[in-house]
């Protein structure tokens, strides 16, 4: 098991390019299944979640070839429509294959997905939306047997909450449902827009992504393969911005749309950072002494992203003044709180609310990151803390960050991976 050894207290300076977005590339790779032919996806980050997705595609019969950050997926000949539990357990977004397989093969067999432990993560909305389109889904001891085929037809489905994954699953399944599918109450995250753009590049008639109503004009003719470049990762960008906010310095993050990060940069500005934006660039200057800000409530896009909650909390914990966080998306997304306390943070937790009292500085410690963003938050805290930290849980970081330590070293951070 390897760890990051971080010696804190160095300011971060320079430029960093955000990797391709994890939460875009996973559904886009699943969507390549729809087209019998070879799609080519660029800006594909090197992540363990991507490796699992490519393994699933290979197992289903696709020919997959990776050349640097470009992946070619030839889905001409699918040989099966079942995904074994071993791969389903690896990550939550494996459930997106349900919609893609129903559209391409008319059938799918898989088990309940795994992923980061953020409290219960049901898939009831995915299943009820697909059933509303005509899919027959049987559940037997954690195994889902789904049959679609000619029974599936376009229709209107209202999502009671804007689930990102359920929106994506319906968009994919709807591609081969004859007629118009309308998703009301859709998730509005930028990753949904990226998926729409890829589907359009495949010739699918889909519109409305980025707003609450998405329409897909489906038919039984499968779309054609496409070349596509995945957008930049807003949460990876938020990670670098929070890190420089905490350590002090000046960093420009490139390759990401500033408007995707407004909720995060507004908070960093309120905490005392200077932020400049230009197309696909965000530059942040910080003294390294952040102050408390007005309550931060996580919310669906364009609200403050739950994925950046731990990162901002870590940055503020060593500052001054207090900040209240309210986590509204997931039941259990405070796994970073205990390890941050071990680094000297003063955080009081009550249900979904956490109040952070800035202590004026954290100290290094040996800590474990229990999920992807919790682990990244500990790296953020360690870069600003006095002394040395050892952070375990790198298997979580590898799920979502391509070269986090390498990029932070290039900015002047003292971080190395050790066995
Ligand atoms: N929910 C249900 N039923 C469902 C689906 C969702 O009750 O059928 C609930 C969830 O339990 C949760 C809320 O709805 O409380 C939102 O879940 P959503 O479906 O939107 O999340 P997701 O699709 O599972 C994606 C990202 C997450 C990100 C969330 C929210 C991917 C692969 N994952 O998850 O990313 O936190 O949206 O924005 O796109 C991460 O990158 O660290 C990460 C966890």
XYZ file of N, CA, C and O and ligand atoms in Angstrom, residues 22-23 26 92-93 118 120-126 161-166 168 189 306-307 329-330 333 372-373, ligand 1:
156
model
N -13.677 13.282 -15.241
C -14.062 11.901 -14.883
C -15.561 11.676 -15.096
O -15.973 10.694 -15.699
N -16.374 12.587 -14.585
C -17.812 12.331 -14.608
C -18.449 12.570 -15.977
O -19.640 12.323 -16.156
N -16.888 8.894 -18.225
C -17.449 7.568 -17.930
C -18.751 7.332 -18.715
O -18.862 6.328 -19.418
N -19.592 3.215 -9.121
C -20.999 3.567 -9.205
C -21.460 3.750 -10.656
O -22.546 3.337 -11.042
N -20.609 4.390 -11.469
C -21.103 4.764 -12.803
C -21.213 3.569 -13.738
O -21.683 3.716 -14.868
N -20.798 7.000 0.273
C -21.244 8.344 0.665
C -22.616 8.247 1.322
O -23.406 9.160 1.264
N -26.283 5.765 1.593
C -27.038 4.954 0.634
C -27.050 5.620 -0.740
O -27.261 6.831 -0.827
N -26.773 4.838 -1.779
C -26.836 5.414 -3.127
C -27.738 4.527 -3.984
O -27.279 3.710 -4.778
N -29.051 4.692 -3.794
C -29.986 3.819 -4.506
C -29.995 4.105 -6.008
O -29.494 5.149 -6.455
N -30.573 3.168 -6.772
C -30.726 3.404 -8.217
C -32.200 3.320 -8.613
O -32.530 3.075 -9.757
N -33.088 3.542 -7.603
C -34.521 3.419 -7.872
C -34.981 4.338 -9.005
O -35.835 3.963 -9.815
N -34.390 5.547 -9.091
C -34.835 6.481 -10.131
C -34.402 6.007 -11.519
O -35.137 6.162 -12.499
N -33.211 5.420 -11.588
C -32.757 4.852 -12.875
C -33.770 3.796 -13.336
O -34.205 3.774 -14.487
N -36.006 14.004 -8.228
C -34.831 14.820 -7.883
C -33.832 14.684 -9.023
O -33.815 13.668 -9.728
N -33.039 15.736 -9.235
C -32.227 15.766 -10.472
C -30.990 14.877 -10.382
O -29.865 15.359 -10.263
N -31.210 13.579 -10.446
C -30.100 12.624 -10.375
C -29.275 12.683 -11.660
O -29.817 12.571 -12.773
N -27.971 12.845 -11.469
C -27.060 12.923 -12.622
C -27.082 11.590 -13.376
O -27.302 11.529 -14.592
N -26.862 10.505 -12.625
C -26.768 9.197 -13.268
C -28.082 8.773 -13.920
O -28.082 8.215 -15.021
N -29.215 9.040 -13.261
C -30.497 8.631 -13.838
C -30.759 9.421 -15.120
O -31.253 8.875 -16.116
N -28.532 10.544 -17.180
C -27.662 9.988 -18.233
C -28.187 8.645 -18.729
O -28.190 8.371 -19.936
N -26.076 19.428 -14.676
C -24.615 19.504 -14.559
C -23.946 19.622 -15.934
O -24.454 19.089 -16.934
N -21.315 19.167 -4.318
C -20.975 18.277 -3.204
C -19.551 17.736 -3.344
O -18.867 17.521 -2.351
N -19.111 17.554 -4.592
C -17.767 16.986 -4.802
C -16.657 17.941 -4.356
O -15.506 17.518 -4.223
N -26.741 16.754 -0.566
C -26.878 15.746 -1.635
C -26.723 14.325 -1.097
O -27.515 13.449 -1.417
N -25.690 14.101 -0.303
C -25.439 12.747 0.210
C -25.580 12.722 1.727
O -25.286 13.698 2.409
N -21.216 12.407 3.845
C -20.075 12.855 3.052
C -19.139 13.705 3.903
O -18.634 14.736 3.457
N -12.887 9.290 -2.449
C -12.102 10.073 -3.417
C -11.862 11.524 -2.983
O -10.727 11.987 -2.884
N -12.952 12.248 -2.715
C -12.769 13.685 -2.409
C -12.251 13.892 -0.993
O -11.560 14.886 -0.733
N -30.551 9.177 -5.767
C -31.651 8.409 -5.426
N -32.083 7.482 -6.309
C -31.477 7.264 -7.505
C -30.362 8.056 -7.863
C -29.922 9.013 -6.955
O -32.212 8.562 -4.345
O -31.934 6.389 -8.270
C -30.043 10.172 -4.815
C -28.640 9.807 -4.336
O -28.685 8.882 -3.275
C -28.087 11.145 -3.937
C -28.735 12.104 -4.936
O -29.859 11.406 -5.466
O -28.495 11.448 -2.649
C -27.849 12.542 -6.085
O -27.334 11.422 -6.750
P -26.947 11.427 -8.297
O -27.688 10.312 -8.949
O -27.103 12.798 -8.855
O -25.405 11.086 -8.222
P -24.605 10.061 -9.095
O -25.048 10.095 -10.512
O -24.537 8.751 -8.404
C -22.782 11.794 -9.795
C -21.292 11.887 -9.706
C -20.873 12.101 -8.260
C -21.534 13.385 -7.761
C -23.058 13.300 -7.940
C -23.777 14.585 -7.556
C -20.608 10.466 -11.524
C -19.917 9.233 -11.973
N -20.698 10.659 -10.210
O -23.153 10.676 -8.995
O -19.471 12.266 -8.263
O -21.218 13.579 -6.406
O -23.365 13.009 -9.307
O -23.283 15.643 -8.310
O -21.026 11.266 -12.340
C -17.299 12.260 -7.375
O -16.876 12.586 -8.484
O -16.575 12.284 -6.336
C -18.683 11.833 -7.235
C -19.121 11.142 -6.192
